[in-house]
Short mmCIF file of N, CA and C in Angstrom, two decimals:
data_model
loop_
_atom_site.label_atom_id
_atom_site.label_comp_id
_atom_site.label_asym_id
_atom_site.label_seq_id
_atom_site.Cartn_x
_atom_site.Cartn_y
_atom_site.Cartn_z
N MET A 465 130.72 32.51 141.08
CA MET A 465 129.39 32.91 141.52
C MET A 465 128.95 34.18 140.78
N LYS A 466 129.88 35.14 140.63
CA LYS A 466 129.57 36.39 139.96
C LYS A 466 129.16 36.13 138.51
N TYR A 467 129.85 35.21 137.83
CA TYR A 467 129.53 34.92 136.44
C TYR A 467 128.19 34.20 136.30
N LEU A 468 127.86 33.36 137.26
CA LEU A 468 126.58 32.67 137.25
C LEU A 468 125.44 33.68 137.41
N PHE A 469 125.64 34.65 138.28
CA PHE A 469 124.64 35.70 138.48
C PHE A 469 124.44 36.51 137.20
N LEU A 470 125.55 36.88 136.54
CA LEU A 470 125.45 37.62 135.28
C LEU A 470 124.75 36.81 134.20
N PHE A 471 124.98 35.49 134.19
CA PHE A 471 124.32 34.62 133.22
C PHE A 471 122.81 34.64 133.44
N PHE A 472 122.38 34.54 134.68
CA PHE A 472 120.94 34.54 134.97
C PHE A 472 120.31 35.89 134.63
N ILE A 473 121.01 36.98 134.91
CA ILE A 473 120.50 38.31 134.58
C ILE A 473 120.35 38.46 133.07
N SER A 474 121.38 38.08 132.31
CA SER A 474 121.31 38.22 130.86
C SER A 474 120.24 37.30 130.27
N THR A 475 120.07 36.10 130.82
CA THR A 475 119.02 35.19 130.35
C THR A 475 117.64 35.77 130.63
N ALA A 476 117.47 36.35 131.79
CA ALA A 476 116.18 36.95 132.15
C ALA A 476 115.87 38.14 131.24
N LEU A 477 116.86 38.96 130.95
CA LEU A 477 116.64 40.10 130.06
C LEU A 477 116.31 39.64 128.64
N PHE A 478 116.99 38.59 128.17
CA PHE A 478 116.69 38.07 126.84
C PHE A 478 115.27 37.51 126.79
N ALA A 479 114.88 36.77 127.80
CA ALA A 479 113.53 36.20 127.85
C ALA A 479 112.49 37.32 127.89
N GLN A 480 112.77 38.39 128.62
CA GLN A 480 111.84 39.50 128.69
C GLN A 480 111.72 40.18 127.33
N LYS A 481 112.83 40.33 126.62
CA LYS A 481 112.80 40.96 125.29
C LYS A 481 111.99 40.10 124.33
N LYS A 482 112.16 38.78 124.40
CA LYS A 482 111.43 37.87 123.54
C LYS A 482 109.93 37.97 123.82
N LYS A 483 109.58 38.06 125.08
CA LYS A 483 108.18 38.19 125.47
C LYS A 483 107.59 39.47 124.88
N ASN A 484 108.35 40.57 124.93
CA ASN A 484 107.87 41.83 124.39
C ASN A 484 107.64 41.74 122.88
N LEU A 485 108.52 41.02 122.15
CA LEU A 485 108.32 40.86 120.71
C LEU A 485 107.05 40.08 120.42
N ASP A 486 106.78 39.07 121.20
CA ASP A 486 105.58 38.26 120.98
C ASP A 486 104.31 39.04 121.25
N SER A 487 104.40 40.03 122.11
CA SER A 487 103.20 40.78 122.48
C SER A 487 103.07 42.11 121.71
N LEU A 488 103.86 42.26 120.65
CA LEU A 488 103.77 43.49 119.85
C LEU A 488 102.41 43.59 119.17
N PRO A 489 101.92 44.81 118.98
CA PRO A 489 100.68 45.00 118.24
C PRO A 489 100.82 44.54 116.79
N ALA A 490 99.69 44.36 116.13
CA ALA A 490 99.66 43.83 114.76
C ALA A 490 100.45 44.69 113.79
N LEU A 491 100.39 46.02 113.93
CA LEU A 491 101.11 46.90 113.01
C LEU A 491 102.62 46.70 113.11
N GLU A 492 103.13 46.58 114.33
CA GLU A 492 104.57 46.36 114.51
C GLU A 492 104.98 45.00 113.94
N LYS A 493 104.12 43.99 114.09
CA LYS A 493 104.41 42.68 113.51
C LYS A 493 104.44 42.77 111.99
N LEU A 494 103.57 43.58 111.41
CA LEU A 494 103.54 43.80 109.96
C LEU A 494 104.85 44.43 109.49
N ILE A 495 105.35 45.39 110.25
CA ILE A 495 106.62 46.04 109.90
C ILE A 495 107.76 45.02 109.92
N ILE A 496 107.84 44.23 110.98
CA ILE A 496 108.89 43.22 111.09
C ILE A 496 108.76 42.22 109.94
N TYR A 497 107.55 41.79 109.63
CA TYR A 497 107.31 40.82 108.56
C TYR A 497 107.74 41.39 107.20
N ASN A 498 107.42 42.64 106.93
CA ASN A 498 107.72 43.24 105.63
C ASN A 498 109.21 43.47 105.39
N TYR A 499 109.97 43.74 106.45
CA TYR A 499 111.37 44.08 106.26
C TYR A 499 112.34 42.99 106.70
N THR A 500 111.83 41.78 106.93
CA THR A 500 112.70 40.67 107.23
C THR A 500 112.90 39.86 105.96
N PRO A 501 114.11 39.85 105.41
CA PRO A 501 114.35 39.11 104.17
C PRO A 501 114.10 37.61 104.36
N ARG A 502 113.43 37.00 103.38
CA ARG A 502 113.18 35.56 103.40
C ARG A 502 112.98 35.10 101.95
N PRO A 503 113.11 33.81 101.69
CA PRO A 503 112.97 33.31 100.32
C PRO A 503 111.57 33.57 99.76
N ASN A 504 111.51 33.84 98.46
CA ASN A 504 110.25 34.07 97.74
C ASN A 504 109.41 35.19 98.34
N HIS A 505 110.06 36.18 98.90
CA HIS A 505 109.35 37.28 99.55
C HIS A 505 109.11 38.44 98.60
N GLY A 506 109.80 38.46 97.50
CA GLY A 506 109.70 39.59 96.60
C GLY A 506 110.88 40.53 96.84
N TYR A 507 110.87 41.60 96.09
CA TYR A 507 112.00 42.53 96.16
C TYR A 507 111.80 43.58 97.24
N ILE A 508 112.86 43.82 97.97
CA ILE A 508 112.91 44.94 98.90
C ILE A 508 113.91 45.92 98.29
N LEU A 509 113.41 47.07 97.87
CA LEU A 509 114.25 48.05 97.18
C LEU A 509 114.70 49.13 98.15
N THR A 510 115.96 49.52 98.07
CA THR A 510 116.52 50.57 98.91
C THR A 510 117.04 51.69 98.01
N PHE A 511 116.67 52.93 98.36
CA PHE A 511 117.06 54.11 97.58
C PHE A 511 117.78 55.09 98.51
N TYR A 512 118.69 55.88 97.95
CA TYR A 512 119.52 56.77 98.73
C TYR A 512 119.43 58.24 98.30
N LYS A 513 118.31 58.64 97.74
CA LYS A 513 118.09 60.05 97.37
C LYS A 513 116.71 60.47 97.83
N LYS A 514 116.60 61.72 98.24
CA LYS A 514 115.29 62.19 98.70
C LYS A 514 114.27 62.23 97.57
N SER A 515 114.73 62.25 96.34
CA SER A 515 113.81 62.20 95.20
C SER A 515 113.12 60.85 95.08
N SER A 516 113.61 59.83 95.81
CA SER A 516 113.00 58.50 95.77
C SER A 516 111.78 58.40 96.69
N ILE A 517 111.58 59.40 97.54
CA ILE A 517 110.40 59.40 98.42
C ILE A 517 109.19 59.70 97.54
N PRO A 518 108.17 58.83 97.54
CA PRO A 518 106.99 59.10 96.71
C PRO A 518 106.37 60.45 97.05
N LYS A 519 105.94 61.17 96.02
CA LYS A 519 105.38 62.52 96.22
C LYS A 519 104.19 62.50 97.17
N VAL A 520 103.36 61.48 97.07
CA VAL A 520 102.18 61.40 97.93
C VAL A 520 102.60 61.22 99.40
N LEU A 521 103.70 60.51 99.63
CA LEU A 521 104.21 60.33 101.00
C LEU A 521 104.83 61.63 101.51
N LYS A 522 105.57 62.34 100.64
CA LYS A 522 106.13 63.65 101.04
C LYS A 522 105.01 64.59 101.47
N LYS A 523 103.94 64.58 100.71
CA LYS A 523 102.81 65.45 101.01
C LYS A 523 102.18 65.08 102.35
N ALA A 524 102.04 63.80 102.63
CA ALA A 524 101.47 63.34 103.90
C ALA A 524 102.39 63.70 105.07
N LEU A 525 103.70 63.58 104.88
CA LEU A 525 104.65 63.94 105.94
C LEU A 525 104.66 65.45 106.17
N LYS A 526 104.55 66.23 105.11
CA LYS A 526 104.47 67.68 105.27
C LYS A 526 103.22 68.07 106.03
N LYS A 527 102.14 67.37 105.79
CA LYS A 527 100.89 67.64 106.49
C LYS A 527 101.02 67.29 107.98
N ARG A 528 101.67 66.18 108.26
CA ARG A 528 101.83 65.74 109.65
C ARG A 528 102.77 66.65 110.44
N TYR A 529 103.88 67.04 109.82
CA TYR A 529 104.89 67.86 110.51
C TYR A 529 104.73 69.34 110.26
N SER A 530 103.83 69.74 109.42
CA SER A 530 103.62 71.10 108.95
C SER A 530 104.77 71.57 108.06
N ASN A 531 105.91 70.93 108.13
CA ASN A 531 107.03 71.22 107.24
C ASN A 531 108.00 70.05 107.34
N PHE A 532 108.12 69.27 106.30
CA PHE A 532 109.01 68.11 106.30
C PHE A 532 110.15 68.35 105.33
N ARG A 533 111.16 69.10 105.80
CA ARG A 533 112.34 69.34 104.99
C ARG A 533 113.39 68.30 105.35
N ILE A 534 114.05 67.76 104.32
CA ILE A 534 115.01 66.69 104.55
C ILE A 534 116.18 66.85 103.57
N ALA A 535 117.39 66.54 104.05
CA ALA A 535 118.59 66.61 103.22
C ALA A 535 118.93 65.22 102.69
N ASN A 536 119.62 65.17 101.58
CA ASN A 536 120.09 63.90 101.04
C ASN A 536 121.14 63.29 101.97
N PRO A 537 121.39 61.98 101.87
CA PRO A 537 122.44 61.35 102.70
C PRO A 537 123.79 62.02 102.48
N GLY A 538 124.49 62.23 103.57
CA GLY A 538 125.82 62.84 103.50
C GLY A 538 125.83 64.35 103.38
N LYS A 539 124.69 64.97 103.22
CA LYS A 539 124.61 66.43 103.10
C LYS A 539 124.39 67.04 104.49
N LYS A 540 124.71 68.33 104.62
CA LYS A 540 124.56 69.01 105.90
C LYS A 540 123.10 69.18 106.27
N PHE A 541 122.84 69.07 107.58
CA PHE A 541 121.52 69.33 108.14
C PHE A 541 121.72 69.83 109.56
N ARG A 542 120.67 70.33 110.18
CA ARG A 542 120.76 70.87 111.54
C ARG A 542 120.77 69.71 112.54
N GLU A 543 121.95 69.35 113.02
CA GLU A 543 122.08 68.21 113.93
C GLU A 543 121.72 68.55 115.37
N THR A 544 121.81 69.83 115.75
CA THR A 544 121.54 70.22 117.13
C THR A 544 120.52 71.35 117.16
N ASP A 545 120.09 71.68 118.37
CA ASP A 545 119.15 72.79 118.51
C ASP A 545 119.87 74.14 118.51
N VAL A 546 121.20 74.12 118.51
CA VAL A 546 121.98 75.35 118.37
C VAL A 546 121.96 75.70 116.88
N VAL A 547 121.26 76.75 116.55
CA VAL A 547 121.02 77.08 115.15
C VAL A 547 122.18 77.92 114.61
N SER A 548 123.04 77.27 113.84
CA SER A 548 124.11 78.02 113.20
C SER A 548 123.70 78.43 111.79
N ASN A 549 122.82 77.64 111.19
CA ASN A 549 122.30 77.97 109.86
C ASN A 549 120.83 77.56 109.83
N ALA A 550 119.95 78.50 110.00
CA ALA A 550 118.52 78.22 110.08
C ALA A 550 117.94 77.71 108.77
N HIS A 551 118.69 77.84 107.68
CA HIS A 551 118.19 77.40 106.38
C HIS A 551 118.42 75.92 106.12
N LEU A 552 119.23 75.27 106.96
CA LEU A 552 119.46 73.83 106.78
C LEU A 552 118.23 73.05 107.23
N PRO A 553 117.90 71.94 106.55
CA PRO A 553 116.77 71.13 106.99
C PRO A 553 117.08 70.43 108.31
N PRO A 554 116.07 70.15 109.13
CA PRO A 554 116.30 69.51 110.42
C PRO A 554 116.48 67.99 110.33
N ARG A 555 116.33 67.42 109.13
CA ARG A 555 116.43 65.97 108.95
C ARG A 555 117.41 65.63 107.83
N GLN A 556 117.98 64.41 107.95
CA GLN A 556 118.86 63.89 106.90
C GLN A 556 118.39 62.49 106.54
N LEU A 557 118.10 62.28 105.28
CA LEU A 557 117.68 60.96 104.81
C LEU A 557 118.82 59.97 104.93
N LEU A 558 118.52 58.79 105.44
CA LEU A 558 119.49 57.70 105.40
C LEU A 558 119.20 56.84 104.17
N PHE A 559 117.94 56.43 104.03
CA PHE A 559 117.51 55.69 102.85
C PHE A 559 116.00 55.53 102.87
N THR A 560 115.47 55.15 101.72
CA THR A 560 114.05 54.84 101.57
C THR A 560 113.96 53.36 101.21
N VAL A 561 113.02 52.66 101.84
CA VAL A 561 112.84 51.24 101.60
C VAL A 561 111.44 51.01 101.05
N ARG A 562 111.37 50.25 99.97
CA ARG A 562 110.07 49.93 99.38
C ARG A 562 109.92 48.42 99.26
N ASN A 563 108.70 47.97 99.57
CA ASN A 563 108.36 46.56 99.44
C ASN A 563 106.87 46.50 99.13
N ALA A 564 106.54 46.12 97.91
CA ALA A 564 105.14 46.05 97.45
C ALA A 564 104.47 47.41 97.67
N ASN A 565 103.39 47.46 98.46
CA ASN A 565 102.66 48.71 98.71
C ASN A 565 103.22 49.49 99.89
N TYR A 566 104.26 48.99 100.54
CA TYR A 566 104.79 49.61 101.74
C TYR A 566 106.06 50.40 101.43
N CYS A 567 106.18 51.53 102.08
CA CYS A 567 107.35 52.39 101.89
C CYS A 567 107.74 52.98 103.25
N SER A 568 109.03 52.95 103.54
CA SER A 568 109.53 53.56 104.77
C SER A 568 110.64 54.54 104.43
N VAL A 569 110.61 55.67 105.12
CA VAL A 569 111.65 56.67 105.00
C VAL A 569 112.42 56.64 106.31
N VAL A 570 113.70 56.27 106.24
CA VAL A 570 114.54 56.18 107.43
C VAL A 570 115.45 57.41 107.43
N TYR A 571 115.40 58.18 108.54
CA TYR A 571 116.13 59.45 108.58
C TYR A 571 116.63 59.78 109.98
N ARG A 572 117.62 60.68 110.02
CA ARG A 572 118.11 61.24 111.28
C ARG A 572 117.44 62.59 111.46
N GLN A 573 117.15 62.91 112.70
CA GLN A 573 116.57 64.21 113.00
C GLN A 573 117.36 64.85 114.12
N GLY A 574 117.72 66.11 113.89
CA GLY A 574 118.47 66.86 114.90
C GLY A 574 117.53 67.53 115.88
N GLY A 575 118.11 68.22 116.81
CA GLY A 575 117.34 68.90 117.84
C GLY A 575 118.12 68.84 119.14
N ARG A 576 117.41 68.66 120.23
CA ARG A 576 118.12 68.54 121.52
C ARG A 576 119.00 67.31 121.56
N SER A 577 118.57 66.26 120.86
CA SER A 577 119.42 65.09 120.71
C SER A 577 119.21 64.53 119.32
N LEU A 578 120.27 64.00 118.75
CA LEU A 578 120.21 63.43 117.42
C LEU A 578 119.59 62.04 117.53
N GLY A 579 118.56 61.79 116.73
CA GLY A 579 117.90 60.49 116.79
C GLY A 579 117.59 59.97 115.40
N THR A 580 117.34 58.66 115.33
CA THR A 580 116.99 58.02 114.06
C THR A 580 115.52 57.63 114.11
N TYR A 581 114.81 57.93 113.03
CA TYR A 581 113.38 57.70 112.94
C TYR A 581 113.06 57.02 111.62
N PHE A 582 111.87 56.43 111.55
CA PHE A 582 111.38 55.99 110.24
C PHE A 582 109.88 56.17 110.18
N ALA A 583 109.45 56.56 109.00
CA ALA A 583 108.03 56.72 108.72
C ALA A 583 107.60 55.52 107.90
N PHE A 584 106.67 54.73 108.42
CA PHE A 584 106.16 53.54 107.75
C PHE A 584 104.83 53.88 107.11
N SER A 585 104.70 53.59 105.82
CA SER A 585 103.46 53.94 105.13
C SER A 585 103.02 52.82 104.20
N GLU A 586 101.73 52.83 103.94
CA GLU A 586 101.16 51.97 102.92
C GLU A 586 100.55 52.89 101.87
N ILE A 587 100.91 52.66 100.62
CA ILE A 587 100.43 53.51 99.53
C ILE A 587 99.65 52.62 98.55
N ILE A 588 98.37 52.92 98.41
CA ILE A 588 97.50 52.18 97.50
C ILE A 588 96.81 53.18 96.59
N ASP A 589 96.85 52.92 95.30
CA ASP A 589 96.23 53.80 94.29
C ASP A 589 96.66 55.25 94.46
N ASN A 590 97.96 55.45 94.67
CA ASN A 590 98.55 56.78 94.82
C ASN A 590 97.95 57.58 95.99
N LYS A 591 97.54 56.86 97.04
CA LYS A 591 97.05 57.48 98.28
C LYS A 591 97.71 56.80 99.46
N VAL A 592 98.11 57.60 100.44
CA VAL A 592 98.68 57.05 101.67
C VAL A 592 97.52 56.59 102.55
N THR A 593 97.41 55.27 102.72
CA THR A 593 96.31 54.73 103.52
C THR A 593 96.73 54.45 104.96
N LEU A 594 98.05 54.46 105.21
CA LEU A 594 98.57 54.18 106.54
C LEU A 594 99.87 54.95 106.70
N LEU A 595 100.02 55.67 107.82
CA LEU A 595 101.26 56.40 108.07
C LEU A 595 101.51 56.44 109.57
N HIS A 596 102.63 55.86 109.98
CA HIS A 596 103.05 55.87 111.38
C HIS A 596 104.53 56.22 111.43
N VAL A 597 104.93 56.99 112.43
CA VAL A 597 106.32 57.39 112.59
C VAL A 597 106.86 56.76 113.86
N TYR A 598 108.06 56.18 113.75
CA TYR A 598 108.69 55.44 114.85
C TYR A 598 110.07 55.99 115.15
N TYR A 599 110.46 55.87 116.42
CA TYR A 599 111.81 56.19 116.85
C TYR A 599 112.58 54.88 116.95
N LEU A 600 113.80 54.84 116.39
CA LEU A 600 114.65 53.65 116.47
C LEU A 600 115.65 53.82 117.60
N SER A 601 115.65 52.92 118.54
CA SER A 601 116.61 52.98 119.65
C SER A 601 117.70 51.95 119.43
N GLY A 602 118.70 52.00 120.24
CA GLY A 602 119.79 51.04 120.12
C GLY A 602 120.96 51.62 119.35
N PRO A 603 121.74 50.74 118.73
CA PRO A 603 122.93 51.21 117.99
C PRO A 603 122.56 52.13 116.83
N THR A 604 123.52 52.90 116.37
CA THR A 604 123.32 53.83 115.27
C THR A 604 122.95 53.08 114.00
N ILE A 605 121.97 53.60 113.29
CA ILE A 605 121.52 53.01 112.04
C ILE A 605 122.24 53.73 110.90
N ASN A 606 123.01 52.97 110.11
CA ASN A 606 123.69 53.54 108.96
C ASN A 606 123.32 52.82 107.67
N THR A 607 122.98 51.54 107.77
CA THR A 607 122.71 50.73 106.59
C THR A 607 121.35 50.05 106.71
N TYR A 608 120.91 49.47 105.61
CA TYR A 608 119.66 48.71 105.61
C TYR A 608 119.75 47.54 106.59
N ASP A 609 120.91 46.87 106.65
CA ASP A 609 121.08 45.75 107.57
C ASP A 609 120.95 46.20 109.02
N ASP A 610 121.50 47.37 109.37
CA ASP A 610 121.34 47.92 110.72
C ASP A 610 119.85 48.15 111.02
N PHE A 611 119.15 48.67 110.03
CA PHE A 611 117.71 48.93 110.16
C PHE A 611 116.95 47.64 110.41
N VAL A 612 117.22 46.61 109.60
CA VAL A 612 116.53 45.32 109.75
C VAL A 612 116.83 44.71 111.11
N ASN A 613 118.09 44.78 111.56
CA ASN A 613 118.43 44.23 112.88
C ASN A 613 117.68 44.95 113.99
N ALA A 614 117.59 46.27 113.90
CA ALA A 614 116.85 47.03 114.92
C ALA A 614 115.37 46.65 114.91
N ILE A 615 114.81 46.48 113.72
CA ILE A 615 113.40 46.10 113.59
C ILE A 615 113.17 44.72 114.17
N ARG A 616 114.02 43.76 113.81
CA ARG A 616 113.87 42.38 114.31
C ARG A 616 113.98 42.31 115.82
N GLN A 617 114.81 43.16 116.40
CA GLN A 617 114.99 43.15 117.85
C GLN A 617 113.90 43.94 118.57
N GLY A 618 113.02 44.57 117.80
CA GLY A 618 111.94 45.34 118.42
C GLY A 618 112.39 46.67 119.00
N ASN A 619 113.50 47.22 118.48
CA ASN A 619 114.06 48.47 118.98
C ASN A 619 113.41 49.69 118.33
N PHE A 620 112.08 49.73 118.31
CA PHE A 620 111.38 50.89 117.75
C PHE A 620 110.10 51.12 118.53
N SER A 621 109.77 52.39 118.65
CA SER A 621 108.55 52.76 119.37
C SER A 621 107.85 53.87 118.62
N GLU A 622 106.53 53.81 118.60
CA GLU A 622 105.75 54.76 117.84
C GLU A 622 105.70 56.11 118.53
N LEU A 623 105.78 57.17 117.72
CA LEU A 623 105.64 58.53 118.24
C LEU A 623 104.17 58.89 118.21
N SER A 624 103.72 59.56 119.23
CA SER A 624 102.32 60.01 119.22
C SER A 624 102.29 61.50 118.91
N PHE A 625 101.32 61.89 118.12
CA PHE A 625 101.21 63.29 117.72
C PHE A 625 99.98 63.90 118.35
#
C-alpha cells in the first residue's frame, strides 16, 4: 500500500511538472528550443573562457549589474558573502553557449548562497536586442549536458531587476 501511494504521488508530481512546461511563456520555450540538440539544427558552440563572451554582451551585463566581473572556469572567485579577498570577482564562468544569433553565459555567483545563473541574449548587428537573466535550480550544473537537462526540465526562473 505504501508503494502504491508513493507511485501516485510521483505520477502526480511528474504530471504537474509536464503541465508547467506546457504553460511556459514564449521566451522560455525559445530557450528550450534553441538549446535542445536535434538533427539539422545547426551548430551549438560551447566556449570555456571569459574572452569568448561577446564584447557587446559584456557591456550590456555591466550596464545591468553596474559591474559584471567574472573569473574564468576553475579560477578563484568570491563564493560566499564572507569577504576574504575583496578583489576577487563575485562570479565564475562555467561556459558560454552560442547558437545562431543567441548567446548564453552560464556562471556561478557567490554571496549568501552559491547559485548557478545564465544570461540569455539575442545579438543582431552587434547589438543586444534581448537580455534576460535566469536562476538554474536543481542539481549542480558543471557541463553543457547538465545545462541542457536543467533547461529541458524547466528548472530555471527569470530574475526580476
